[in-house]
PDB file of C-alpha atoms in Angstrom:
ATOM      1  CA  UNK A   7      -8.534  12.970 -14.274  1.00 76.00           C
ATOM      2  CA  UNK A   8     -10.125  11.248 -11.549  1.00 85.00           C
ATOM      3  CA  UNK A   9      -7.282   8.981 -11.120  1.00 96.00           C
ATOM      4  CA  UNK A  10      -8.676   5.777  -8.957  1.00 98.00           C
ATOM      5  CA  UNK A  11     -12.378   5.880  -7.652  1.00 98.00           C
ATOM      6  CA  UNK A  12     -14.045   3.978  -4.994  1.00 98.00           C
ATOM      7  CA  UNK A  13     -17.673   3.521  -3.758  1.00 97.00           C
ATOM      8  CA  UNK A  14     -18.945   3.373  -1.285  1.00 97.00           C
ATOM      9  CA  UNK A  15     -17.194   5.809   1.255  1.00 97.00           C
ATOM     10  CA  UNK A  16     -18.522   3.945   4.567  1.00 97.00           C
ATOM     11  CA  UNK A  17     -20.456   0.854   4.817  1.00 97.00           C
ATOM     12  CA  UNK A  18     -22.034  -0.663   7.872  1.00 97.00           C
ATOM     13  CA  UNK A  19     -22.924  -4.540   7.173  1.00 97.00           C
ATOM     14  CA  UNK A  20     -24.714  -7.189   9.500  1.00 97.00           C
ATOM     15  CA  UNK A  21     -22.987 -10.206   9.847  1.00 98.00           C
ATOM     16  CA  UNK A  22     -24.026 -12.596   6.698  1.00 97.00           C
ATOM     17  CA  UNK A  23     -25.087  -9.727   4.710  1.00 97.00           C
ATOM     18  CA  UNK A  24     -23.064  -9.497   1.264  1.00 97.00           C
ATOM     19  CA  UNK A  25     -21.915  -6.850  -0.637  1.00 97.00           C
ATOM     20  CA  UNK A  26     -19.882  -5.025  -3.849  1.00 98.00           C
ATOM     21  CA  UNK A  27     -17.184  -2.531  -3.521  1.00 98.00           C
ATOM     22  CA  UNK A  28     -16.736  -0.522  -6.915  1.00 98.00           C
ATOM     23  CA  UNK A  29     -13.295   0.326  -7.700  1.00 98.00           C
ATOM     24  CA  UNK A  30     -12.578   2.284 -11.250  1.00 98.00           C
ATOM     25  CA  UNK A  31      -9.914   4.227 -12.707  1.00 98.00           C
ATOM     26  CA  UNK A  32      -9.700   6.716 -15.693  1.00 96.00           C
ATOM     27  CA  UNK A  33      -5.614   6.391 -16.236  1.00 97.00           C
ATOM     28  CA  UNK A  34      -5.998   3.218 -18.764  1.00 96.00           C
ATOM     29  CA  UNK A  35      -3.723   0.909 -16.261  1.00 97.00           C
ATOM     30  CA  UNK A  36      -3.448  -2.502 -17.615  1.00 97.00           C
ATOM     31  CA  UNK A  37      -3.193  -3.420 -13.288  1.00 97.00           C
ATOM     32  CA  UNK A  38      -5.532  -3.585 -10.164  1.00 98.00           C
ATOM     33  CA  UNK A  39      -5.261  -4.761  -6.744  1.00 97.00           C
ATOM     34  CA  UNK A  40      -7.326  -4.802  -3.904  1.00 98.00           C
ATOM     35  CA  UNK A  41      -5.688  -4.927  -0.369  1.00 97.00           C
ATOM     36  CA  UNK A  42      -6.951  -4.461   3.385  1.00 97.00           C
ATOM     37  CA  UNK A  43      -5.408  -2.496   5.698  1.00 97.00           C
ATOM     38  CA  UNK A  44      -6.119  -3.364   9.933  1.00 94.00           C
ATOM     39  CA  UNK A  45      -4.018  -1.290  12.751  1.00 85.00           C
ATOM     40  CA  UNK A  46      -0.228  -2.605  13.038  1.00 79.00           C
ATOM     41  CA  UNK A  47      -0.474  -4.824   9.868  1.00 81.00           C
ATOM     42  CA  UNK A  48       0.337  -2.688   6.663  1.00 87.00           C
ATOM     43  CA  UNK A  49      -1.608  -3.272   3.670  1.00 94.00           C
ATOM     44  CA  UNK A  50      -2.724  -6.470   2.872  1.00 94.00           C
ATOM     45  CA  UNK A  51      -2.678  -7.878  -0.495  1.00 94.00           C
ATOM     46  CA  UNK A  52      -6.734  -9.393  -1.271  1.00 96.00           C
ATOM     47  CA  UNK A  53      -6.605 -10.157  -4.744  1.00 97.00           C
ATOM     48  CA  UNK A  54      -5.282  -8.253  -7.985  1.00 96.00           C
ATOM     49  CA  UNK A  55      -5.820  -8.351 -11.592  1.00 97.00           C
ATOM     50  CA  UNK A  56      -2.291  -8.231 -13.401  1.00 95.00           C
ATOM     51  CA  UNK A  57      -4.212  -7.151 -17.153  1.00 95.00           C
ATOM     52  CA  UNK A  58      -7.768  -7.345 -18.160  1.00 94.00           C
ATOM     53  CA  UNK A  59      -9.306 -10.763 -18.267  1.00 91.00           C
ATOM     54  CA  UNK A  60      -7.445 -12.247 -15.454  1.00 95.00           C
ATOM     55  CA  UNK A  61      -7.551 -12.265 -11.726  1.00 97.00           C
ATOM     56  CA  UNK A  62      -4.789 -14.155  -8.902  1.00 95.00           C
ATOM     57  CA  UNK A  63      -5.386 -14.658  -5.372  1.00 95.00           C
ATOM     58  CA  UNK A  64      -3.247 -12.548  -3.366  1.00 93.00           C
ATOM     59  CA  UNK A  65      -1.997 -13.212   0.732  1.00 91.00           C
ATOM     60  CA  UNK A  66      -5.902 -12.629   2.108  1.00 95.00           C
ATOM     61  CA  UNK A  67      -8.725 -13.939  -0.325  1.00 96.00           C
ATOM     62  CA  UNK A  68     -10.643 -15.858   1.653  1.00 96.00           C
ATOM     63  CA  UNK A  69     -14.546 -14.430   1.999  1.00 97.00           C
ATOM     64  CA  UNK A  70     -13.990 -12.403  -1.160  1.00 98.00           C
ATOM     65  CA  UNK A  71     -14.457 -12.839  -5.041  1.00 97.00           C
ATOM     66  CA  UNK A  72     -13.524 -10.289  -7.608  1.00 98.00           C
ATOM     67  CA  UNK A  73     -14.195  -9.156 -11.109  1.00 97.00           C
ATOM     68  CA  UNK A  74     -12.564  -7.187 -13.141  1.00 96.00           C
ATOM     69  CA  UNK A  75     -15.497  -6.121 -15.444  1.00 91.00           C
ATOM     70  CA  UNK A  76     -13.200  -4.213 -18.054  1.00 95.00           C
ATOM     71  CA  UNK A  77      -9.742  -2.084 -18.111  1.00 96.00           C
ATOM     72  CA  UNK A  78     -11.453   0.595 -16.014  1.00 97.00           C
ATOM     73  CA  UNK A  79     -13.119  -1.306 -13.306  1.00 98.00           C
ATOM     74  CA  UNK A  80     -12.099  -3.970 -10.735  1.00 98.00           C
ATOM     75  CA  UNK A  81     -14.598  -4.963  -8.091  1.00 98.00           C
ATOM     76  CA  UNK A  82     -14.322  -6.769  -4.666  1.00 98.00           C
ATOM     77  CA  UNK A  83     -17.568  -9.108  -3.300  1.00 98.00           C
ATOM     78  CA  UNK A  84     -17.970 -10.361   0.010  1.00 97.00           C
ATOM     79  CA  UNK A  85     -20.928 -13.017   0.068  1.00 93.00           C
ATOM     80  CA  UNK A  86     -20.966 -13.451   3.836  1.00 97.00           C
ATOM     81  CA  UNK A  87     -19.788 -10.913   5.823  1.00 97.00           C
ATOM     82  CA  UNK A  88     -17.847 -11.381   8.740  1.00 97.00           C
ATOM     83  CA  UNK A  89     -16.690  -9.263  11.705  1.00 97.00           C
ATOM     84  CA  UNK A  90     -12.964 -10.410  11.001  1.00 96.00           C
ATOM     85  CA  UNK A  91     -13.471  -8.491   7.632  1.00 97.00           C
ATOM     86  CA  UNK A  92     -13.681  -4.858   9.660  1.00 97.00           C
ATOM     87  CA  UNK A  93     -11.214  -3.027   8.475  1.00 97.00           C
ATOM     88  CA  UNK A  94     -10.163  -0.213   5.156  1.00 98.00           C
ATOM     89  CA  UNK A  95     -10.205  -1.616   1.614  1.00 98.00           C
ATOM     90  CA  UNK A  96      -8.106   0.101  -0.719  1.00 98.00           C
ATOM     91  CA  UNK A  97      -8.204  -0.214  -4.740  1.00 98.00           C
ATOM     92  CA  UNK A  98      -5.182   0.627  -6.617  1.00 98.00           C
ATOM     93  CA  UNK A  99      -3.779   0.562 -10.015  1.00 98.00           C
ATOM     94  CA  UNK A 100      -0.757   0.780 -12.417  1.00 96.00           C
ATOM     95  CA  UNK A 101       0.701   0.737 -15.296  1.00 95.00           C
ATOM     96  CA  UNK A 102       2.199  -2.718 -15.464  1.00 91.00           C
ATOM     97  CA  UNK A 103       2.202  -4.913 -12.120  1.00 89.00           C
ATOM     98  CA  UNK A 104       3.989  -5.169  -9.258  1.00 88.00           C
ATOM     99  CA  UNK A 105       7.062  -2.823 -11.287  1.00 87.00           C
ATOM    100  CA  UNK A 106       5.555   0.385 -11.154  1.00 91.00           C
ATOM    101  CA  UNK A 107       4.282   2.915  -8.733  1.00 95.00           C
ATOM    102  CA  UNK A 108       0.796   2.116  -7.611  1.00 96.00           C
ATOM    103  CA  UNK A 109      -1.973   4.719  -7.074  1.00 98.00           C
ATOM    104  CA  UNK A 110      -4.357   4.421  -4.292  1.00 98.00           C
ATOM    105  CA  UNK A 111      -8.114   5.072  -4.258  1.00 98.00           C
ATOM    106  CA  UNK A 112      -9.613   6.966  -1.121  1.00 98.00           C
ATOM    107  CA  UNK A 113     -10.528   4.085   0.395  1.00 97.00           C
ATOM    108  CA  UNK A 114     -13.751   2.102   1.608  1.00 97.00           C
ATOM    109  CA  UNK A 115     -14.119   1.932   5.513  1.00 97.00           C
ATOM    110  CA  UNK A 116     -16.406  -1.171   6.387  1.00 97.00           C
ATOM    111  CA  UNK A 117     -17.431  -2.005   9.154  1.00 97.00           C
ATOM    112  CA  UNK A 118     -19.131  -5.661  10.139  1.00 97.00           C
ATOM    113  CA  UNK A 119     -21.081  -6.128  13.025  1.00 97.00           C
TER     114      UNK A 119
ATOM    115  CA  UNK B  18       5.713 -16.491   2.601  1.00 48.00           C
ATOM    116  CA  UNK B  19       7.859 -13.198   2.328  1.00 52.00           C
ATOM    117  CA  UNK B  20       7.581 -10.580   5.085  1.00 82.00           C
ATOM    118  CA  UNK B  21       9.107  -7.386   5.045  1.00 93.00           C
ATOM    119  CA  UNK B  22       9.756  -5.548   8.180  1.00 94.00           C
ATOM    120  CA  UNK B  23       9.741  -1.991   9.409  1.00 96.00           C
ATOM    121  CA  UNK B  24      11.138  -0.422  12.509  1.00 96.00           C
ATOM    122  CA  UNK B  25      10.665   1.194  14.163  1.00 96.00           C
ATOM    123  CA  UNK B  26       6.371   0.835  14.224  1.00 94.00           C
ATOM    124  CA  UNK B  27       6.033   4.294  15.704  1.00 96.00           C
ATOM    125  CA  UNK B  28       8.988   7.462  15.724  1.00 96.00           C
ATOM    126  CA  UNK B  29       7.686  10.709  17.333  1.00 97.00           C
ATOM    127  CA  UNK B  30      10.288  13.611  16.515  1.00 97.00           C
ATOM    128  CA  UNK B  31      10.996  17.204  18.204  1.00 97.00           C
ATOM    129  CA  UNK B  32      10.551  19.506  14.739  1.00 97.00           C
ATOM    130  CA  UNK B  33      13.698  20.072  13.342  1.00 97.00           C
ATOM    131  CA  UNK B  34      15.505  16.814  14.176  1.00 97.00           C
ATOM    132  CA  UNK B  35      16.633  13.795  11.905  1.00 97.00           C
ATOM    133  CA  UNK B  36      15.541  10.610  12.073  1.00 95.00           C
ATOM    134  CA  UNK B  37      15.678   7.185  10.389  1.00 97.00           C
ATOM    135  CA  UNK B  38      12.811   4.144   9.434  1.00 97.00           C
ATOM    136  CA  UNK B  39      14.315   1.127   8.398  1.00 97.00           C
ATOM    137  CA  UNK B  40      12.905  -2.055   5.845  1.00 97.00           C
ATOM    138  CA  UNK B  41      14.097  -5.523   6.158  1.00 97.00           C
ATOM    139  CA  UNK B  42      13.482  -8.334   4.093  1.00 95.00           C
ATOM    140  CA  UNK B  43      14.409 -12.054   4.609  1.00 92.00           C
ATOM    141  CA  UNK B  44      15.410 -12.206   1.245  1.00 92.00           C
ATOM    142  CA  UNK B  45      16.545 -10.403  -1.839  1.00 95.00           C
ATOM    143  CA  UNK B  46      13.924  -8.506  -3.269  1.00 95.00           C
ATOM    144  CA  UNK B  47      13.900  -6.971  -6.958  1.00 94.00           C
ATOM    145  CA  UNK B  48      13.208  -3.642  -5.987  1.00 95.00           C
ATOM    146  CA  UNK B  49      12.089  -1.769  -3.607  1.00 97.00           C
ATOM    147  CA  UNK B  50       8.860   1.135  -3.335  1.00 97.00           C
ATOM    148  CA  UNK B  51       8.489   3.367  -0.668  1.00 98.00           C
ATOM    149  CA  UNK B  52       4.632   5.305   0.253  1.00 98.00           C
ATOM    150  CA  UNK B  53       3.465   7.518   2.605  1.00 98.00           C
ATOM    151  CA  UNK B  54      -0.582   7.701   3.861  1.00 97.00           C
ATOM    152  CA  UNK B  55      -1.303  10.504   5.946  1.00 97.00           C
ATOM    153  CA  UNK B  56      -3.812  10.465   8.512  1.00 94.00           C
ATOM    154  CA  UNK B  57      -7.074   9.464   6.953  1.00 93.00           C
ATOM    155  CA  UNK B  58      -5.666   9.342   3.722  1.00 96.00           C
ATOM    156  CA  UNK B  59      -4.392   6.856   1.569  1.00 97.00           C
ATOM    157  CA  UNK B  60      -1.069   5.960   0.215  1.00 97.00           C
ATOM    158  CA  UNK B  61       1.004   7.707  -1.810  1.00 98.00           C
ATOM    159  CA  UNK B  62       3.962   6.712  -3.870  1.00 97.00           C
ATOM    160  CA  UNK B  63       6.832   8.052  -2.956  1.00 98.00           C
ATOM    161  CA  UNK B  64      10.100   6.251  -4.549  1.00 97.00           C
ATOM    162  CA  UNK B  65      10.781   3.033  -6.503  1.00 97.00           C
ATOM    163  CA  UNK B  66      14.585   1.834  -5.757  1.00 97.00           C
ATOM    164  CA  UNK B  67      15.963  -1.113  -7.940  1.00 96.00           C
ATOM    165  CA  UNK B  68      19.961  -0.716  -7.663  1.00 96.00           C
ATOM    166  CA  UNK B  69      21.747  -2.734  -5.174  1.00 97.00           C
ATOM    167  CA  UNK B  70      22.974   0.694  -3.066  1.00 97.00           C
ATOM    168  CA  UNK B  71      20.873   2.971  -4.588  1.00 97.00           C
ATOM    169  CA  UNK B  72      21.109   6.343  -2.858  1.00 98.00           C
ATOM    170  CA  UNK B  73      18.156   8.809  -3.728  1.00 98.00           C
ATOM    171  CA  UNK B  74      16.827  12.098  -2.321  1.00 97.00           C
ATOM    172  CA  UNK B  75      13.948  13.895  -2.861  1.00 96.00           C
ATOM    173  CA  UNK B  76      14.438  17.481  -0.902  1.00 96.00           C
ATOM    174  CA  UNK B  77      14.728  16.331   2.862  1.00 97.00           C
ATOM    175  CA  UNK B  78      14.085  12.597   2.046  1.00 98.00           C
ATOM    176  CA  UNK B  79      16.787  10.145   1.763  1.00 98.00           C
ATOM    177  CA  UNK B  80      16.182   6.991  -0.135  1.00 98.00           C
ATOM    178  CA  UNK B  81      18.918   3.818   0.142  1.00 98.00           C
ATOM    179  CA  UNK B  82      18.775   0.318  -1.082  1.00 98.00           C
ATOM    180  CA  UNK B  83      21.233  -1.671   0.376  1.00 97.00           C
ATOM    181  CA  UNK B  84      23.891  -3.854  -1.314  1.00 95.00           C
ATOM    182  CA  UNK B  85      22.528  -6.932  -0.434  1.00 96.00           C
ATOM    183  CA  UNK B  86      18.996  -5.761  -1.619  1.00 96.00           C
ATOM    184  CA  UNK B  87      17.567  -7.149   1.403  1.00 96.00           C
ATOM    185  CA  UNK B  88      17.246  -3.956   3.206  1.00 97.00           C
ATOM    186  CA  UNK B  89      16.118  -0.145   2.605  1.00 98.00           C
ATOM    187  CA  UNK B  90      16.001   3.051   4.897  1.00 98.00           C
ATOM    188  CA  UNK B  91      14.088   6.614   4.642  1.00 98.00           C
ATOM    189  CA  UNK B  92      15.919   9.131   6.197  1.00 98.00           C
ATOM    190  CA  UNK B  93      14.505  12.706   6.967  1.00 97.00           C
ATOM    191  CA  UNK B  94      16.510  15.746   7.770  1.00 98.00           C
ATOM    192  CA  UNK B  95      15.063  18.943   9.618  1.00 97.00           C
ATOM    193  CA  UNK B  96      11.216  17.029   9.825  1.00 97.00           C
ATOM    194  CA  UNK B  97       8.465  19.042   9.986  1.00 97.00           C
ATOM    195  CA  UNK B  98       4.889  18.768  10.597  1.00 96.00           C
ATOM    196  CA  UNK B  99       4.283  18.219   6.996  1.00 96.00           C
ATOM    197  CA  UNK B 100       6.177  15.134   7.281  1.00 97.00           C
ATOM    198  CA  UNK B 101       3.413  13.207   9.728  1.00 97.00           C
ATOM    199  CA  UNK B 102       1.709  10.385   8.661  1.00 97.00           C
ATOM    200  CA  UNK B 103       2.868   6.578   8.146  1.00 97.00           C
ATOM    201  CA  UNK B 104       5.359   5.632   5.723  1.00 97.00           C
ATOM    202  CA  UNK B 105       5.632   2.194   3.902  1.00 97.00           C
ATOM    203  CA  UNK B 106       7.936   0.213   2.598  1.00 97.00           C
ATOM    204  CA  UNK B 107       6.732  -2.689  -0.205  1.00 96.00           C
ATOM    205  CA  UNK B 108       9.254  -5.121  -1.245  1.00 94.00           C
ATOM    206  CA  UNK B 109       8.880  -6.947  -4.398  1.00 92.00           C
ATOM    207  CA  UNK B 110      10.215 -10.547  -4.949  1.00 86.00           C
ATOM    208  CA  UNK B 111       8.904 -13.085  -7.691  1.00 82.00           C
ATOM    209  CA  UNK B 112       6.462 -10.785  -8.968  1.00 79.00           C
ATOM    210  CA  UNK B 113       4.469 -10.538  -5.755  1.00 83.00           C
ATOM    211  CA  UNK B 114       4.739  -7.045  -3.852  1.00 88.00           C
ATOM    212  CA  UNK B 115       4.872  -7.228  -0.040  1.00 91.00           C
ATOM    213  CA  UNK B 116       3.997  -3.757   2.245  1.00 93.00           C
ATOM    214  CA  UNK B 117       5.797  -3.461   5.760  1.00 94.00           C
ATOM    215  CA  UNK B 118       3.633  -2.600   8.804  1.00 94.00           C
ATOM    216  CA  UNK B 119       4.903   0.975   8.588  1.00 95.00           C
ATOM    217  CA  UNK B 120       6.416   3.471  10.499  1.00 96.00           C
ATOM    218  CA  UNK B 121       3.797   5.958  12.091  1.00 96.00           C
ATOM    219  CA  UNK B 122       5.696   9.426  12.677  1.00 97.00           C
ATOM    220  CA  UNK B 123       4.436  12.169  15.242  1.00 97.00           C
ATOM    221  CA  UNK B 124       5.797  15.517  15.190  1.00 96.00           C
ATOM    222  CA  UNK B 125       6.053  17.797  18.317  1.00 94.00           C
ATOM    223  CA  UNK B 126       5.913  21.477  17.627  1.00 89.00           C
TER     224      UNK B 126
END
């Protein structure tokens, strides 16, 4: 197993330019999430997708738009790109949200300039 | 909104010595998870506490939830340099979890 998959690895965007970042994962979670992480802040919660067919806003989703195209995959879109949104975007899954223990992808590294 | 707090931000430890990261929450949370990322990695689940004063260990690790559920602490014995990296606390309350700064740990040799 796989477990969670993300794509791409590194990303270098102009500012305006938009963009998909693929998440998927092979462990039949009913839950996804998508979170940011910047220096001296954690991880930040972007927006998650508690069972197939739905999707909430979590603490950042401004400049981003998801879709969770099926149980496997759950994918983040930023139309515009912005220099604020610099930073590591992780994808993670589980079982049944928020309760249980959350697996991470690898992580995308984007950088907006 | 809730916040969850973790000090302190950054521990550096002689190998061999003990120390302490602590997780405080304004309010009561439903349970608590703890992660660690190491450098250039990602997180990784550690423990999920959910008793008011749970105590749990896994090999050097101490795990406690505190009776008021509002606070947790990860306490290593004898750390090593296997034990770098940053470690996370996420606090869950009405169904929404939130992840403390962390606590970045350096080990000297």
């Amino acid at each position: 197993n796989a477990g969670v998959t993300q794509t791409p690895k590194f990303q270098v965007l102009k500012t305006g330019q938009s963009m998909t970042l693929q998440c998927a994962q092979d462990m039949n979670h009913n839950s996804m999430y998508w979170y940011r992480q910047d220096p001296g802040m954690g991880l930040r919660l972007i927006y998650y997708s508690a069972s197939e067919g739905t999707t909430d806003k979590g603490e950042v989703p401004n400049g981003y738009n998801v879709s969770r195209l099926n149980k496997r995959e759950f994918s983040l879109r930023l139309e515009s790109a912005a220099p604020s949104q610099t930073s590591v975007y992780f994808c993670a899954s589980s079982e049944v949200a928020w309760v249980d223990e959350q697996f991470f992808g690898p992580g995308t590294r984007l950088t907006v300039l | 909104g809730q916040q969850v707090m973790q000090i302190p931000q950054y521990q550096h430890v002689q190998e061999g010595e003990d120390f302490t990261t602590y997780c405080n929450s304004s309010t009561t949370l439903s349970n608590i998870q703890w992660y660690k990322q190491r450098p250039g990695g990602h997180p990784v689940f550690l423990i999920q506490l959910v008793k008011s004063g749970e105590v749990k260990k896994q090999k050097r690790l101490t795990f406690q939830f505190g009776e008021a559920k509002k606070n947790s602490s990860l306490h290593i014995t004898a750390t090593q340099t296997t034990d770098v990296g940053t470690y996370f606390c996420a606090g869950l309350r009405r169904y929404k979890l939130s992840f403390g700064a962390g606590t970045t740990v350096t080990v000297r040799a």
